[in-house]
GROMACS .gro file of C-alpha atoms in nm:
model
  424
    1MET     CA    1  -4.858   4.833   3.423
    2GLN     CA    2  -4.791   4.964   3.066
    3ARG     CA    3  -4.866   4.816   2.716
    4ILE     CA    4  -4.645   4.851   2.429
    5GLU     CA    5  -4.781   4.740   2.067
    6LEU     CA    6  -4.520   4.584   1.851
    7GLU     CA    7  -4.587   4.567   1.455
    8ILE     CA    8  -4.282   4.316   1.271
    9LYS     CA    9  -4.181   4.327   0.992
   10ALA     CA   10  -4.079   4.074   0.798
   11LEU     CA   11  -3.760   4.151   0.600
   12SER     CA   12  -3.575   3.841   0.589
   13PRO     CA   13  -3.688   3.494   0.603
   14LEU     CA   14  -3.721   3.423   0.928
   15ALA     CA   15  -3.596   3.041   1.080
   16ILE     CA   16  -3.824   2.957   1.391
   17ALA     CA   17  -3.811   2.599   1.520
   18ARG     CA   18  -3.996   2.487   1.789
   19GLN     CA   19  -3.763   2.221   1.881
   20LYS     CA   20  -3.489   2.060   1.716
   21PRO     CA   21  -3.577   1.722   1.532
   22GLY     CA   22  -3.399   1.404   1.483
   23GLY     CA   23  -3.434   1.433   1.082
   24SER     CA   24  -3.304   1.668   0.887
   25ILE     CA   25  -3.568   1.928   0.878
   26SER     CA   26  -3.595   2.142   1.152
   27GLU     CA   27  -3.972   2.299   1.183
   28ALA     CA   28  -4.084   2.634   1.262
   29VAL     CA   29  -4.334   2.761   1.416
   30ASP     CA   30  -4.662   3.024   1.218
   31TYR     CA   31  -4.594   3.268   1.482
   32ILE     CA   32  -4.308   3.436   1.691
   33PRO     CA   33  -4.295   3.360   2.039
   34GLY     CA   34  -4.207   3.601   2.309
   35THR     CA   35  -3.927   3.415   2.427
   36VAL     CA   36  -3.770   3.524   2.070
   37ILE     CA   37  -3.837   3.918   2.090
   38ARG     CA   38  -3.713   3.832   2.492
   39GLY     CA   39  -3.434   3.681   2.358
   40ALA     CA   40  -3.383   3.991   2.112
   41VAL     CA   41  -3.419   4.271   2.334
   42ALA     CA   42  -3.174   4.154   2.573
   43ALA     CA   43  -2.925   4.124   2.314
   44GLN     CA   44  -2.925   4.480   2.200
   45ILE     CA   45  -2.870   4.587   2.546
   46LEU     CA   46  -2.629   4.403   2.667
   47ASP     CA   47  -2.423   4.492   2.282
   48LEU     CA   48  -2.461   4.820   2.396
   49SER     CA   49  -2.258   4.768   2.728
   50ASN     CA   50  -2.030   4.637   2.589
   51GLY     CA   51  -2.070   4.273   2.778
   52ARG     CA   52  -2.028   4.436   3.074
   53SER     CA   53  -2.363   4.172   3.142
   54SER     CA   54  -2.227   4.221   3.557
   55ASP     CA   55  -2.291   4.626   3.583
   56LEU     CA   56  -2.611   4.457   3.390
   57THR     CA   57  -2.799   4.232   3.684
   58GLN     CA   58  -2.715   4.459   3.943
   59LYS     CA   59  -3.038   4.470   4.121
   60GLY     CA   60  -3.139   4.848   4.076
   61GLY     CA   61  -3.111   4.843   3.802
   62ASP     CA   62  -3.264   4.899   3.425
   63PHE     CA   63  -3.189   4.513   3.311
   64GLN     CA   64  -3.245   4.361   3.605
   65ALA     CA   65  -3.672   4.571   3.678
   66LEU     CA   66  -3.672   4.442   3.335
   67PHE     CA   67  -3.557   4.052   3.249
   68LEU     CA   68  -3.451   3.971   3.622
   69SER     CA   69  -3.704   4.108   3.884
   70GLU     CA   70  -3.958   3.942   4.090
   71ASN     CA   71  -4.257   4.073   3.847
   72PRO     CA   72  -3.990   4.130   3.509
   73ALA     CA   73  -4.156   4.199   3.180
   74ILE     CA   74  -4.414   4.035   2.978
   75PHE     CA   75  -4.302   3.969   2.657
   76GLN     CA   76  -4.631   3.833   2.462
   77ASN     CA   77  -4.588   3.628   2.089
   78ALA     CA   78  -4.639   3.768   1.799
   79TYR     CA   79  -4.932   3.685   1.541
   80PRO     CA   80  -4.951   3.673   1.214
   81SER     CA   81  -5.121   3.987   1.111
   82ALA     CA   82  -5.096   4.047   0.751
   83LEU     CA   83  -5.408   3.998   0.646
   84GLN     CA   84  -5.499   4.041   0.216
   85ILE     CA   85  -5.852   4.088   0.061
   86LYS     CA   86  -5.927   4.036  -0.310
   87LYS     CA   87  -5.567   4.117  -0.336
   88HIS     CA   88  -5.548   4.423  -0.156
   89PRO     CA   89  -5.307   4.417   0.098
   90VAL     CA   90  -5.543   4.572   0.453
   91PRO     CA   91  -5.432   4.830   0.680
   92GLN     CA   92  -5.270   4.708   0.942
   93ASP     CA   93  -5.415   4.973   1.200
   94ARG     CA   94  -5.754   4.864   1.027
   95ILE     CA   95  -5.662   4.492   1.171
   96LYS     CA   96  -5.768   4.579   1.560
   97GLU     CA   97  -5.742   4.235   1.767
   98ILE     CA   98  -5.566   3.880   1.694
   99ARG     CA   99  -5.735   3.605   1.819
  100VAL     CA  100  -5.648   3.252   1.891
  101LEU     CA  101  -5.961   3.068   1.792
  102PRO     CA  102  -6.072   2.834   2.001
  103GLY     CA  103  -6.074   2.490   2.074
  104THR     CA  104  -6.473   2.416   2.091
  105ALA     CA  105  -6.465   2.590   1.742
  106LEU     CA  106  -6.596   2.351   1.460
  107SER     CA  107  -6.650   2.374   1.053
  108SER     CA  108  -6.707   2.143   0.777
  109LYS     CA  109  -6.466   1.873   0.658
  110ASN     CA  110  -6.516   1.920   0.302
  111LYS     CA  111  -6.515   2.323   0.257
  112PRO     CA  112  -6.367   2.460   0.632
  113GLY     CA  113  -6.318   2.748   0.637
  114PHE     CA  114  -6.491   3.151   0.747
  115THR     CA  115  -6.783   3.167   0.479
  116SER     CA  116  -6.542   3.565   0.382
  117GLU     CA  117  -6.309   3.365   0.246
  118ASN     CA  118  -6.558   3.270   0.002
  119LYS     CA  119  -6.292   3.112  -0.312
  120THR     CA  120  -6.526   3.079  -0.716
  121GLY     CA  121  -6.348   2.839  -0.948
  122LEU     CA  122  -6.195   2.458  -0.810
  123LYS     CA  123  -6.230   2.538  -0.500
  124PRO     CA  124  -6.574   2.448  -0.320
  125LYS     CA  125  -6.753   2.794  -0.138
  126SER     CA  126  -6.645   2.741   0.285
  127HIS     CA  127  -6.928   2.681   0.478
  128GLY     CA  128  -6.825   2.846   0.794
  129VAL     CA  129  -6.715   2.797   1.155
  130PHE     CA  130  -6.863   2.822   1.486
  131ASP     CA  131  -6.828   2.746   1.798
  132THR     CA  132  -6.994   2.398   2.000
  133LEU     CA  133  -6.913   2.484   2.426
  134ILE     CA  134  -7.225   2.697   2.528
  135ASP     CA  135  -7.459   2.416   2.335
  136ARG     CA  136  -7.276   2.137   2.459
  137PHE     CA  137  -7.290   2.304   2.850
  138CYS     CA  138  -7.669   2.322   2.810
  139ALA     CA  139  -7.727   1.941   2.620
  140GLU     CA  140  -7.536   1.785   2.843
  141GLY     CA  141  -7.759   1.955   3.073
  142TYR     CA  142  -8.052   1.747   2.931
  143GLY     CA  143  -7.880   1.445   2.875
  144TYR     CA  144  -7.817   1.440   2.520
  145PRO     CA  145  -7.492   1.395   2.383
  146TYR     CA  146  -7.457   1.644   2.125
  147ASP     CA  147  -7.355   1.565   1.794
  148PRO     CA  148  -7.339   1.845   1.536
  149ASN     CA  149  -7.327   1.848   1.162
  150CYS     CA  150  -7.302   2.160   0.852
  151PRO     CA  151  -7.522   2.407   0.888
  152GLU     CA  152  -7.527   2.424   0.532
  153ASP     CA  153  -7.509   2.026   0.359
  154GLY     CA  154  -7.595   1.866   0.701
  155GLY     CA  155  -7.242   1.725   0.627
  156ARG     CA  156  -6.932   1.548   0.875
  157VAL     CA  157  -6.742   1.858   1.114
  158ASP     CA  158  -6.401   1.830   1.213
  159PRO     CA  159  -6.180   2.103   1.358
  160ALA     CA  160  -6.178   2.438   1.208
  161GLY     CA  161  -5.813   2.395   1.146
  162ILE     CA  162  -5.713   2.797   1.220
  163SER     CA  163  -5.492   2.972   1.456
  164PHE     CA  164  -5.568   3.312   1.379
  165TYR     CA  165  -5.797   3.537   1.327
  166CYS     CA  166  -5.948   3.887   1.345
  167LYS     CA  167  -6.310   4.067   1.271
  168PHE     CA  168  -6.262   4.271   0.988
  169ASN     CA  169  -6.515   4.480   0.852
  170LYS     CA  170  -6.745   4.326   1.088
  171LYS     CA  171  -6.606   3.948   0.884
  172TYR     CA  172  -6.452   3.718   0.996
  173HIS     CA  173  -6.103   3.639   0.820
  174SER     CA  174  -5.805   3.429   0.922
  175LEU     CA  175  -5.412   3.455   0.969
  176LYS     CA  176  -5.204   3.225   0.856
  177VAL     CA  177  -4.847   3.230   0.704
  178ASN     CA  178  -4.683   3.096   0.456
  179LYS     CA  179  -4.373   2.913   0.489
  180ARG     CA  180  -4.091   2.730   0.241
  181LEU     CA  181  -3.754   2.530   0.292
  182LEU     CA  182  -3.388   2.636   0.273
  183THR     CA  183  -3.176   2.328   0.171
  184ARG     CA  184  -2.801   2.424   0.287
  185VAL     CA  185  -2.450   2.201   0.173
  186GLY     CA  186  -2.255   2.132   0.553
  187ILE     CA  187  -1.953   2.284   0.546
  188ASN     CA  188  -1.627   2.097   0.637
  189ARG     CA  189  -1.480   2.282   0.977
  190ARG     CA  190  -1.114   2.178   0.857
  191ARG     CA  191  -1.161   2.267   0.482
  192ALA     CA  192  -1.358   2.471   0.516
  193THR     CA  193  -1.540   2.346   0.176
  194SER     CA  194  -1.881   2.164   0.092
  195GLU     CA  195  -1.917   1.815   0.294
  196GLU     CA  196  -2.017   1.569   0.120
  197GLU     CA  197  -2.332   1.390   0.126
  198ILE     CA  198  -2.429   1.664   0.447
  199LEU     CA  199  -2.767   1.837   0.296
  200TYR     CA  200  -3.015   1.953   0.560
  201SER     CA  201  -3.349   2.150   0.499
  202LEU     CA  202  -3.427   2.492   0.663
  203GLU     CA  203  -3.787   2.539   0.668
  204VAL     CA  204  -3.883   2.916   0.697
  205LEU     CA  205  -4.171   3.206   0.765
  206ASN     CA  206  -4.139   3.405   0.379
  207GLU     CA  207  -4.054   3.832   0.422
  208SER     CA  208  -4.214   4.083   0.234
  209GLN     CA  209  -4.180   4.100  -0.101
  210GLU     CA  210  -4.187   4.453  -0.165
  211ASN     CA  211  -4.193   4.475  -0.519
  212LYS     CA  212  -4.542   4.210  -0.512
  213GLN     CA  213  -4.654   4.480  -0.247
  214ASN     CA  214  -4.692   4.126  -0.039
  215PRO     CA  215  -4.598   4.316   0.352
  216VAL     CA  216  -4.496   4.000   0.579
  217TYR     CA  217  -4.636   4.178   0.948
  218TYR     CA  218  -4.674   3.941   1.231
  219ARG     CA  219  -4.831   4.205   1.597
  220GLY     CA  220  -4.696   4.177   1.933
  221ALA     CA  221  -4.655   4.347   2.285
  222ILE     CA  222  -4.462   4.413   2.556
  223LEU     CA  223  -4.633   4.488   2.929
  224VAL     CA  224  -4.370   4.593   3.183
  225GLU     CA  225  -4.364   4.855   3.410
  226ASP     CA  226  -4.485   5.243   3.407
  227LYS     CA  227  -4.139   5.348   3.472
  228LEU     CA  228  -3.957   5.210   3.209
  229ALA     CA  229  -4.197   5.178   2.927
  230GLU     CA  230  -4.171   5.484   2.789
  231SER     CA  231  -3.763   5.413   2.786
  232LEU     CA  232  -3.770   5.104   2.692
  233ARG     CA  233  -4.032   5.213   2.396
  234ASN     CA  234  -3.704   5.505   2.300
  235PHE     CA  235  -3.459   5.199   2.266
  236ILE     CA  236  -3.679   4.977   2.014
  237GLN     CA  237  -3.787   5.226   1.810
  238GLN     CA  238  -3.437   5.374   1.750
  239ARG     CA  239  -3.279   5.038   1.702
  240HIS     CA  240  -3.629   4.887   1.505
  241GLN     CA  241  -3.376   4.810   1.215
  242ASN     CA  242  -3.079   4.563   1.403
  243PHE     CA  243  -3.280   4.316   1.541
  244ARG     CA  244  -3.233   3.998   1.510
  245LEU     CA  245  -3.512   3.669   1.555
  246GLY     CA  246  -3.506   3.299   1.535
  247GLY     CA  247  -3.236   3.136   1.420
  248SER     CA  248  -2.963   3.156   1.150
  249THR     CA  249  -2.906   3.490   1.187
  250SER     CA  250  -2.526   3.516   1.057
  251ARG     CA  251  -2.624   3.386   0.698
  252GLY     CA  252  -2.882   3.644   0.613
  253LEU     CA  253  -3.227   3.490   0.818
  254GLY     CA  254  -3.425   3.739   1.125
  255LYS     CA  255  -3.413   4.127   0.909
  256VAL     CA  256  -3.715   4.225   1.115
  257GLU     CA  257  -3.776   4.606   1.101
  258ILE     CA  258  -3.997   4.641   1.479
  259ASN     CA  259  -4.237   4.931   1.513
  260THR     CA  260  -4.365   5.011   1.855
  261LYS     CA  261  -4.718   5.280   1.959
  262THR     CA  262  -4.721   5.534   2.275
  263PRO     CA  263  -4.770   5.286   2.579
  264VAL     CA  264  -5.082   5.300   2.706
  265ASP     CA  265  -5.281   5.105   3.030
  266ALA     CA  266  -5.244   4.741   3.020
  267LYS     CA  267  -5.569   4.699   3.286
  268ILE     CA  268  -5.839   4.517   3.120
  269ASP     CA  269  -6.251   4.508   3.225
  270VAL     CA  270  -6.382   4.164   3.209
  271SER     CA  271  -6.744   4.240   3.343
  272ASP     CA  272  -6.900   4.303   2.971
  273ARG     CA  273  -6.793   3.999   2.782
  274ILE     CA  274  -6.887   3.828   3.144
  275ALA     CA  275  -7.200   3.956   3.155
  276GLU     CA  276  -7.278   3.862   2.774
  277PHE     CA  277  -7.141   3.483   2.788
  278ASN     CA  278  -7.365   3.441   3.080
  279LYS     CA  279  -7.700   3.626   2.925
  280ASN     CA  280  -7.620   3.404   2.592
  281LEU     CA  281  -7.589   3.105   2.834
  282LYS     CA  282  -7.911   3.164   3.002
  283TYR     CA  283  -8.102   3.192   2.684
  284ARG     CA  284  -7.952   2.921   2.530
  285TRP     CA  285  -8.058   2.674   2.808
  286GLU     CA  286  -8.412   2.805   2.818
  287LYS     CA  287  -8.423   2.767   2.361
  288TRP     CA  288  -8.314   2.383   2.518
  289GLU     CA  289  -8.592   2.310   2.761
  290VAL     CA  290  -8.777   2.163   2.418
  291PHE     CA  291  -8.650   1.887   2.490
  292GLY     CA  292  -8.724   1.818   2.834
  293SER     CA  293  -8.620   1.903   3.204
  294PRO     CA  294  -8.332   1.912   3.206
  295ILE     CA  295  -8.057   1.691   3.448
  296LYS     CA  296  -7.863   1.942   3.643
  297GLU     CA  297  -7.882   2.200   3.805
  298SER     CA  298  -8.055   2.564   3.676
  299PRO     CA  299  -7.744   2.800   3.514
  300THR     CA  300  -7.969   3.111   3.621
  301ASN     CA  301  -7.782   3.095   3.976
  302ARG     CA  302  -7.433   3.076   3.921
  303THR     CA  303  -7.193   3.262   3.658
  304TYR     CA  304  -7.033   3.146   3.438
  305PHE     CA  305  -6.684   3.263   3.295
  306THR     CA  306  -6.416   3.069   3.035
  307LEU     CA  307  -6.062   3.050   3.062
  308ASP     CA  308  -5.994   3.066   2.669
  309LEU     CA  309  -5.529   3.006   2.646
  310GLN     CA  310  -5.425   3.250   2.367
  311SER     CA  311  -5.041   3.098   2.376
  312ASP     CA  312  -4.937   2.783   2.480
  313ALA     CA  313  -4.901   2.742   2.885
  314ILE     CA  314  -4.718   2.560   3.093
  315LEU     CA  315  -4.888   2.477   3.418
  316THR     CA  316  -4.820   2.292   3.693
  317GLU     CA  317  -4.994   2.117   4.004
  318ASN     CA  318  -4.854   1.892   4.316
  319TRP     CA  319  -4.505   1.941   4.142
  320ARG     CA  320  -4.622   1.794   3.807
  321ARG     CA  321  -4.691   1.892   3.471
  322THR     CA  322  -5.111   1.887   3.392
  323THR     CA  323  -5.315   2.069   3.108
  324VAL     CA  324  -5.588   2.083   3.309
  325ILE     CA  325  -5.638   2.406   3.512
  326SER     CA  326  -5.836   2.286   3.843
  327GLU     CA  327  -6.008   2.481   4.110
  328LYS     CA  328  -5.730   2.486   4.317
  329MET     CA  329  -5.502   2.618   4.042
  330LEU     CA  330  -5.731   2.883   3.930
  331ARG     CA  331  -5.746   2.999   4.314
  332GLN     CA  332  -5.437   3.025   4.395
  333PHE     CA  333  -5.269   3.194   4.057
  334ALA     CA  334  -5.582   3.474   4.098
  335LYS     CA  335  -5.588   3.488   4.495
  336VAL     CA  336  -5.928   3.440   4.614
  337GLU     CA  337  -6.104   3.177   4.835
  338ASP     CA  338  -6.387   3.051   4.726
  339SER     CA  339  -6.499   2.742   4.848
  340SER     CA  340  -6.826   2.739   4.475
  341LEU     CA  341  -6.620   2.770   4.201
  342LYS     CA  342  -6.612   2.439   4.002
  343LEU     CA  343  -6.500   2.333   3.644
  344GLU     CA  344  -6.768   2.324   3.435
  345ALA     CA  345  -6.597   2.178   3.165
  346ALA     CA  346  -6.241   2.165   2.996
  347TYR     CA  347  -6.190   2.095   2.652
  348SER     CA  348  -5.688   2.069   2.620
  349SER     CA  349  -5.477   1.910   2.458
  350TYR     CA  350  -5.083   1.905   2.488
  351ASP     CA  351  -4.736   1.887   2.346
  352TYR     CA  352  -4.328   1.975   2.381
  353LEU     CA  353  -4.133   2.186   2.406
  354SER     CA  354  -3.834   2.257   2.373
  355GLY     CA  355  -3.563   2.548   2.297
  356TRP     CA  356  -3.213   2.688   2.295
  357ASN     CA  357  -3.097   2.921   2.515
  358ALA     CA  358  -2.855   3.151   2.360
  359ALA     CA  359  -2.728   3.254   2.707
  360TRP     CA  360  -2.599   2.956   2.840
  361GLY     CA  361  -2.523   2.799   2.502
  362LEU     CA  362  -2.721   2.513   2.532
  363MET     CA  363  -3.094   2.349   2.501
  364LYS     CA  364  -3.358   2.391   2.801
  365ASP     CA  365  -3.490   2.148   2.921
  366MET     CA  366  -3.821   1.985   2.758
  367GLU     CA  367  -4.178   2.089   2.869
  368LEU     CA  368  -4.463   1.944   2.850
  369ILE     CA  369  -4.678   2.262   2.753
  370THR     CA  370  -5.099   2.313   2.709
  371ASN     CA  371  -5.190   2.424   2.279
  372LYS     CA  372  -5.291   2.782   2.248
  373GLY     CA  373  -5.642   2.749   2.141
  374SER     CA  374  -5.751   2.493   2.517
  375VAL     CA  375  -6.057   2.638   2.671
  376TYR     CA  376  -6.195   2.616   3.020
  377LEU     CA  377  -6.540   2.645   3.210
  378PHE     CA  378  -6.559   2.770   3.490
  379SER     CA  379  -6.882   2.932   3.744
  380THR     CA  380  -6.906   2.954   4.067
  381THR     CA  381  -7.172   3.167   4.291
  382GLN     CA  382  -7.018   3.464   4.397
  383SER     CA  383  -6.898   3.698   4.097
  384GLU     CA  384  -6.782   3.996   4.314
  385PRO     CA  385  -6.434   3.911   4.361
  386TRP     CA  386  -6.318   3.739   4.084
  387ILE     CA  387  -6.441   4.040   3.911
  388GLN     CA  388  -6.088   4.226   3.850
  389ARG     CA  389  -5.925   3.921   4.004
  390LEU     CA  390  -5.966   3.811   3.627
  391GLY     CA  391  -5.912   4.087   3.455
  392GLU     CA  392  -5.537   4.118   3.582
  393LEU     CA  393  -5.531   3.735   3.492
  394GLU     CA  394  -5.577   3.817   3.101
  395MET     CA  395  -5.336   4.055   3.176
  396ARG     CA  396  -5.090   3.919   3.314
  397GLY     CA  397  -5.182   3.545   3.238
  398LEU     CA  398  -5.103   3.214   3.446
  399GLY     CA  399  -4.879   2.933   3.465
  400ASP     CA  400  -4.469   2.915   3.427
  401ARG     CA  401  -4.254   3.180   3.228
  402THR     CA  402  -4.544   3.401   3.147
  403CYS     CA  403  -4.323   3.620   3.118
  404GLU     CA  404  -4.151   3.452   2.868
  405GLY     CA  405  -4.472   3.473   2.662
  406PHE     CA  406  -4.684   3.164   2.820
  407GLY     CA  407  -4.973   3.119   2.992
  408GLN     CA  408  -5.131   3.388   2.828
  409ILE     CA  409  -5.520   3.392   2.803
  410GLN     CA  410  -5.885   3.567   2.728
  411ILE     CA  411  -6.188   3.562   2.934
  412CYS     CA  412  -6.518   3.498   2.785
  413ASN     CA  413  -6.377   3.475   2.395
  414GLN     CA  414  -6.697   3.591   2.160
  415PHE     CA  415  -6.662   3.355   1.949
  416HIS     CA  416  -6.842   3.178   2.184
  417LEU     CA  417  -7.127   3.331   2.093
  418VAL     CA  418  -7.166   3.203   1.731
  419PHE     CA  419  -7.340   2.891   1.732
  420ARG     CA  420  -7.390   2.650   1.462
  421GLU     CA  421  -7.742   2.850   1.278
  422GLU     CA  422  -7.520   3.104   1.324
  423ALA     CA  423  -7.240   2.983   1.160
  424VAL     CA  424  -6.963   3.256   1.047
   0.00000   0.00000   0.00000
């Protein structure tokens, strides 16, 4: 498969609601979901065909191969990438990788955040962020509870509260979006005038401010079969200012500019990351020997790896929704027969998600999702068959509706190697 990287610049506010709440305010997500990008591209193709959708969906056509085949194109989520240092925007080509912070990362309760974002004035300095996965595994192996404190002041630590981050100039930076509320008045359809006592608000993602030199970018990707990669890239690039994302597009919202890069091979090699993770885990295990003898088997005879959710996932086991990836599920996803596979730890949370199907004009079913940032630690005595399969899983994702950006994972996120005494 080929990977087409997308750089999306917001030219007007984006109203991308997570679900339709019962109140009068429509809440917005803090990224652009892959399903929204997928729908926008499909809409452009259908508009170009003048409504002849029956011709496009015939077997063997490009539209059918992109959206309706057994291996459709995968539209990954687009995450915020606008980074400023000392009020100066960082060029997009300098930001190499955007990741979701693992749910095992902690930071000071009173002074949270990366140390690179220390501020002066009335706001306190940040005390850094560190990961607890490996130390928690070692503590349990030696029969001790693991309750870390802040490495700076010894105070309480809580989940870091950071969704997206990047590494720039060897320092970690959080990536956030700014939102605001747009209040609208209801319209009486019979008289075409404003309706009394009908007000509602849309929460939107802010657009780029050209006069303030404050561009708002999101970065995502599309994974597509080799033969369609170049034609899809040219189609998007030729219409890069024609796309509208999210809701209320008839009211001027959702205007974006999408730029693409030359397609590259999407194959991923995870062997180096797995080797580095195991090296640090076993080194950390040896350091915990100062507390006595372990109550669990030494990790020297097994290979460990993590699955870090980089997007929300829809997981099913025995026809029921679940938030845990079991050994059986992973063997099925990777198509590897390995009786030695063991789930060592799982850190996950859940939420509910709905949406709007523009093609059918109906609400989508309510889904139980496993939140992005969830972490699963596995071990095995048969590492060889897993190396290639895990790379394929990271490329394609796991669970249901992966073509819409769900179930994207990363194997052995390097943030797990940031320990408490080295908080960043």
